[in-house]
PDB file of C-alpha atoms and ligand atoms in Angstrom:
ATOM      1  CA  MET A   1       0.153  -0.021   0.012  1.00  0.00           C
ATOM      2  CA  GLN A   2       1.340   3.496  -0.403  1.00  0.00           C
ATOM      3  CA  GLU A   3       0.551   6.700   1.322  1.00  0.00           C
ATOM      4  CA  PHE A   4       1.148  10.309   0.432  1.00  0.00           C
ATOM      5  CA  ARG A   5      -0.002  13.400   2.070  1.00  0.00           C
ATOM      6  CA  VAL A   6      -2.108  16.388   1.052  1.00  0.00           C
ATOM      7  CA  ARG A   7      -1.860  19.815   2.494  1.00  0.00           C
ATOM      8  CA  THR A   8      -5.069  21.719   2.074  1.00  0.00           C
ATOM      9  CA  GLY A   9      -5.192  25.343   2.629  1.00  0.00           C
ATOM     10  CA  SER A  10      -8.714  26.383   2.891  1.00  0.00           C
ATOM     11  CA  ARG A  11     -11.783  24.993   4.690  1.00  0.00           C
ATOM     12  CA  THR A  12     -13.281  23.850   1.579  1.00  0.00           C
ATOM     13  CA  GLN A  13     -11.041  22.592  -1.372  1.00  0.00           C
ATOM     14  CA  LEU A  14     -10.904  20.158  -4.019  1.00  0.00           C
ATOM     15  CA  ILE A  15      -7.165  19.453  -4.969  1.00  0.00           C
ATOM     16  CA  ASP A  16      -6.153  17.672  -8.080  1.00  0.00           C
ATOM     17  CA  ILE A  17      -4.263  14.297  -6.625  1.00  0.00           C
ATOM     18  CA  THR A  18      -4.291  12.605 -10.121  1.00  0.00           C
ATOM     19  CA  GLY A  19      -0.789  12.851 -10.867  1.00  0.00           C
ATOM     20  CA  LYS A  20       0.438  11.352  -7.222  1.00  0.00           C
ATOM     21  CA  VAL A  21      -2.047   8.729  -7.470  1.00  0.00           C
ATOM     22  CA  CYS A  22      -0.655   7.910 -10.684  1.00  0.00           C
ATOM     23  CA  ASP A  23       2.626   7.935  -8.882  1.00  0.00           C
ATOM     24  CA  ALA A  24       1.530   5.819  -6.280  1.00  0.00           C
ATOM     25  CA  ALA A  25      -0.224   3.243  -8.236  1.00  0.00           C
ATOM     26  CA  GLU A  26       3.353   2.687 -10.200  1.00  0.00           C
ATOM     27  CA  LYS A  27       4.710   2.191  -7.095  1.00  0.00           C
ATOM     28  CA  GLU A  28       2.025  -0.711  -6.446  1.00  0.00           C
ATOM     29  CA  GLY A  29       3.570  -2.430  -9.677  1.00  0.00           C
ATOM     30  CA  ILE A  30       0.019  -3.720 -10.582  1.00  0.00           C
ATOM     31  CA  GLU A  31       0.169  -3.857 -14.417  1.00  0.00           C
ATOM     32  CA  ASP A  32      -3.186  -4.918 -14.763  1.00  0.00           C
ATOM     33  CA  GLY A  33      -5.994  -4.756 -11.933  1.00  0.00           C
ATOM     34  CA  LEU A  34      -7.709  -2.198  -9.804  1.00  0.00           C
ATOM     35  CA  CYS A  35      -6.614   0.344  -7.191  1.00  0.00           C
ATOM     36  CA  VAL A  36      -8.258   1.857  -4.353  1.00  0.00           C
ATOM     37  CA  VAL A  37      -8.079   5.178  -3.484  1.00  0.00           C
ATOM     38  CA  PHE A  38      -9.214   5.674  -0.148  1.00  0.00           C
ATOM     39  CA  CYS A  39      -9.429   8.931   2.401  1.00  0.00           C
ATOM     40  CA  PRO A  40      -8.766   7.708   5.927  1.00  0.00           C
ATOM     41  CA  HIS A  41     -10.867  10.835   7.277  1.00  0.00           C
ATOM     42  CA  THR A  42     -14.696  11.680   8.481  1.00  0.00           C
ATOM     43  CA  THR A  43     -14.397  15.283   7.170  1.00  0.00           C
ATOM     44  CA  ALA A  44     -12.847  14.843   3.522  1.00  0.00           C
ATOM     45  CA  ALA A  45     -13.772  12.760   0.511  1.00  0.00           C
ATOM     46  CA  ILE A  46     -12.175  11.469  -3.086  1.00  0.00           C
ATOM     47  CA  THR A  47     -14.038  12.311  -6.094  1.00  0.00           C
ATOM     48  CA  ILE A  48     -13.323  11.811  -9.711  1.00  0.00           C
ATOM     49  CA  GLN A  49     -14.327  15.204 -12.004  1.00  0.00           C
ATOM     50  CA  GLU A  50     -13.865  17.131 -14.609  1.00  0.00           C
ATOM     51  CA  ASN A  51      -9.907  18.709 -14.626  1.00  0.00           C
ATOM     52  CA  ALA A  52     -10.092  20.985 -17.749  1.00  0.00           C
ATOM     53  CA  ASP A  53     -12.220  24.040 -16.393  1.00  0.00           C
ATOM     54  CA  PRO A  54     -11.550  24.924 -12.831  1.00  0.00           C
ATOM     55  CA  ASP A  55     -15.144  26.469 -12.640  1.00  0.00           C
ATOM     56  CA  VAL A  56     -16.606  22.887 -12.613  1.00  0.00           C
ATOM     57  CA  VAL A  57     -15.207  21.890  -9.004  1.00  0.00           C
ATOM     58  CA  ALA A  58     -15.917  25.519  -7.921  1.00  0.00           C
ATOM     59  CA  ASP A  59     -19.516  25.206  -8.600  1.00  0.00           C
ATOM     60  CA  LEU A  60     -19.455  21.576  -6.970  1.00  0.00           C
ATOM     61  CA  LEU A  61     -18.249  23.372  -3.828  1.00  0.00           C
ATOM     62  CA  LYS A  62     -20.511  26.082  -4.237  1.00  0.00           C
ATOM     63  CA  GLU A  63     -23.779  23.739  -4.215  1.00  0.00           C
ATOM     64  CA  LEU A  64     -22.234  20.866  -1.616  1.00  0.00           C
ATOM     65  CA  SER A  65     -22.513  24.238   0.464  1.00  0.00           C
ATOM     66  CA  GLN A  66     -26.135  25.194  -0.423  1.00  0.00           C
ATOM     67  CA  ILE A  67     -27.058  21.584  -0.090  1.00  0.00           C
ATOM     68  CA  VAL A  68     -25.375  21.572   3.316  1.00  0.00           C
ATOM     69  CA  PRO A  69     -25.246  24.795   5.232  1.00  0.00           C
ATOM     70  CA  PHE A  70     -22.266  25.399   7.581  1.00  0.00           C
ATOM     71  CA  GLU A  71     -24.731  26.107  10.202  1.00  0.00           C
ATOM     72  CA  ASP A  72     -28.059  24.361  10.673  1.00  0.00           C
ATOM     73  CA  GLY A  73     -28.632  23.575  14.212  1.00  0.00           C
ATOM     74  CA  TYR A  74     -26.028  20.472  14.053  1.00  0.00           C
ATOM     75  CA  ARG A  75     -26.258  18.137  17.256  1.00  0.00           C
ATOM     76  CA  HIS A  76     -22.647  17.698  16.861  1.00  0.00           C
ATOM     77  CA  THR A  77     -20.576  19.693  19.296  1.00  0.00           C
ATOM     78  CA  GLU A  78     -17.380  19.775  17.207  1.00  0.00           C
ATOM     79  CA  GLY A  79     -18.881  22.254  14.919  1.00  0.00           C
ATOM     80  CA  ASN A  80     -18.015  20.814  11.759  1.00  0.00           C
ATOM     81  CA  SER A  81     -21.071  18.507  10.848  1.00  0.00           C
ATOM     82  CA  ALA A  82     -21.302  19.681   7.480  1.00  0.00           C
ATOM     83  CA  ALA A  83     -17.749  18.588   6.748  1.00  0.00           C
ATOM     84  CA  HIS A  84     -19.198  14.764   7.848  1.00  0.00           C
ATOM     85  CA  ILE A  85     -22.408  15.174   6.138  1.00  0.00           C
ATOM     86  CA  LYS A  86     -20.448  16.485   2.845  1.00  0.00           C
ATOM     87  CA  SER A  87     -17.687  13.283   3.474  1.00  0.00           C
ATOM     88  CA  SER A  88     -20.576  10.951   3.475  1.00  0.00           C
ATOM     89  CA  ILE A  89     -22.148  12.272   0.354  1.00  0.00           C
ATOM     90  CA  VAL A  90     -18.863  12.091  -2.002  1.00  0.00           C
ATOM     91  CA  GLY A  91     -17.256   9.346  -0.323  1.00  0.00           C
ATOM     92  CA  CYS A  92     -14.137   8.461   1.019  1.00  0.00           C
ATOM     93  CA  SER A  93     -12.645   6.450  -2.007  1.00  0.00           C
ATOM     94  CA  GLU A  94     -12.746   5.908  -5.612  1.00  0.00           C
ATOM     95  CA  VAL A  95     -12.064   2.455  -7.072  1.00  0.00           C
ATOM     96  CA  LEU A  96      -9.773   2.495 -10.725  1.00  0.00           C
ATOM     97  CA  VAL A  97      -8.920   0.454 -13.484  1.00  0.00           C
ATOM     98  CA  ILE A  98      -5.306   0.007 -13.873  1.00  0.00           C
ATOM     99  CA  GLU A  99      -4.456  -0.840 -17.440  1.00  0.00           C
ATOM    100  CA  GLY A 100      -0.341  -0.919 -18.251  1.00  0.00           C
ATOM    101  CA  GLY A 101       0.082   0.111 -14.691  1.00  0.00           C
ATOM    102  CA  GLN A 102      -1.468   3.311 -14.924  1.00  0.00           C
ATOM    103  CA  PRO A 103      -4.804   4.326 -13.798  1.00  0.00           C
ATOM    104  CA  VAL A 104      -7.349   4.560 -16.823  1.00  0.00           C
ATOM    105  CA  LEU A 105      -9.604   7.943 -16.814  1.00  0.00           C
ATOM    106  CA  GLY A 106     -11.099   9.449 -19.565  1.00  0.00           C
ATOM    107  CA  THR A 107      -9.988  12.673 -21.073  1.00  0.00           C
ATOM    108  CA  TRP A 108     -11.486  15.476 -18.788  1.00  0.00           C
ATOM    109  CA  GLN A 109     -11.401  13.175 -15.813  1.00  0.00           C
ATOM    110  CA  GLY A 110      -9.437  14.037 -12.478  1.00  0.00           C
ATOM    111  CA  ILE A 111      -8.904  12.350  -9.141  1.00  0.00           C
ATOM    112  CA  TYR A 112      -9.734  15.013  -6.540  1.00  0.00           C
ATOM    113  CA  PHE A 113      -8.971  15.157  -2.638  1.00  0.00           C
ATOM    114  CA  CYS A 114     -12.215  16.945  -1.357  1.00  0.00           C
ATOM    115  CA  GLU A 115     -11.462  19.140   1.645  1.00  0.00           C
ATOM    116  CA  PHE A 116     -14.419  19.854   3.793  1.00  0.00           C
ATOM    117  CA  ASP A 117     -12.996  21.169   7.173  1.00  0.00           C
ATOM    118  CA  GLY A 118      -9.972  22.138   6.460  1.00  0.00           C
ATOM    119  CA  PRO A 119      -6.503  23.843   6.214  1.00  0.00           C
ATOM    120  CA  ARG A 120      -5.601  20.610   7.273  1.00  0.00           C
ATOM    121  CA  SER A 121      -2.325  17.796   6.718  1.00  0.00           C
ATOM    122  CA  ARG A 122      -4.485  14.898   5.423  1.00  0.00           C
ATOM    123  CA  ARG A 123      -3.330  11.277   4.046  1.00  0.00           C
ATOM    124  CA  VAL A 124      -4.263   9.541   1.072  1.00  0.00           C
ATOM    125  CA  LEU A 125      -4.122   5.508   0.763  1.00  0.00           C
ATOM    126  CA  VAL A 126      -3.447   3.598  -2.536  1.00  0.00           C
ATOM    127  CA  LYS A 127      -4.107  -0.052  -2.917  1.00  0.00           C
ATOM    128  CA  SER A 128      -3.998  -2.204  -5.806  1.00  0.00           C
ATOM    129  CA  SER A 129      -4.621  -5.755  -6.300  1.00  0.00           C
ATOM    130  CA  THR A 130      -5.124  -7.843  -9.513  1.00  0.00           C
ATOM    131  CA  THR A 131      -7.876  -9.357  -8.280  1.00  0.00           C
ATOM    132  CA  CYS A 132     -11.300  -8.188  -8.943  1.00  0.00           C
TER     133      CYS A 132
HETATM  134 ZN1   ZN B   1     -16.615  16.591  13.961  1.00  0.00          ZN
END
């Protein structure tokens, strides 16, 4: 299993980690199989989204914050319930197909780390397997 860190710079942010995931997948040494990108945090997430127009991820963050406002009379006293809810909506992992040692992605797809309670230093785990 590979691990790398992501330093986030604001409360909510999507960071393109495609290059880091590809490097980690290559280090795993699996030519053909599956790769799980996993975020071991309850206030962050992993998603695949368009990486050509940065307005796409800006709109995604904006709409998520409209669906899940930062303040809404939440019971969780830590004050970051919105981040926990967004993490569950988006999900803490993605599964990628590996061919020729690299993840298969569409032309406009990038892999994003989703920060919902930053800024923080975060971990991302990458594990590949030849079995499906
Ligand atoms: Zn919390």
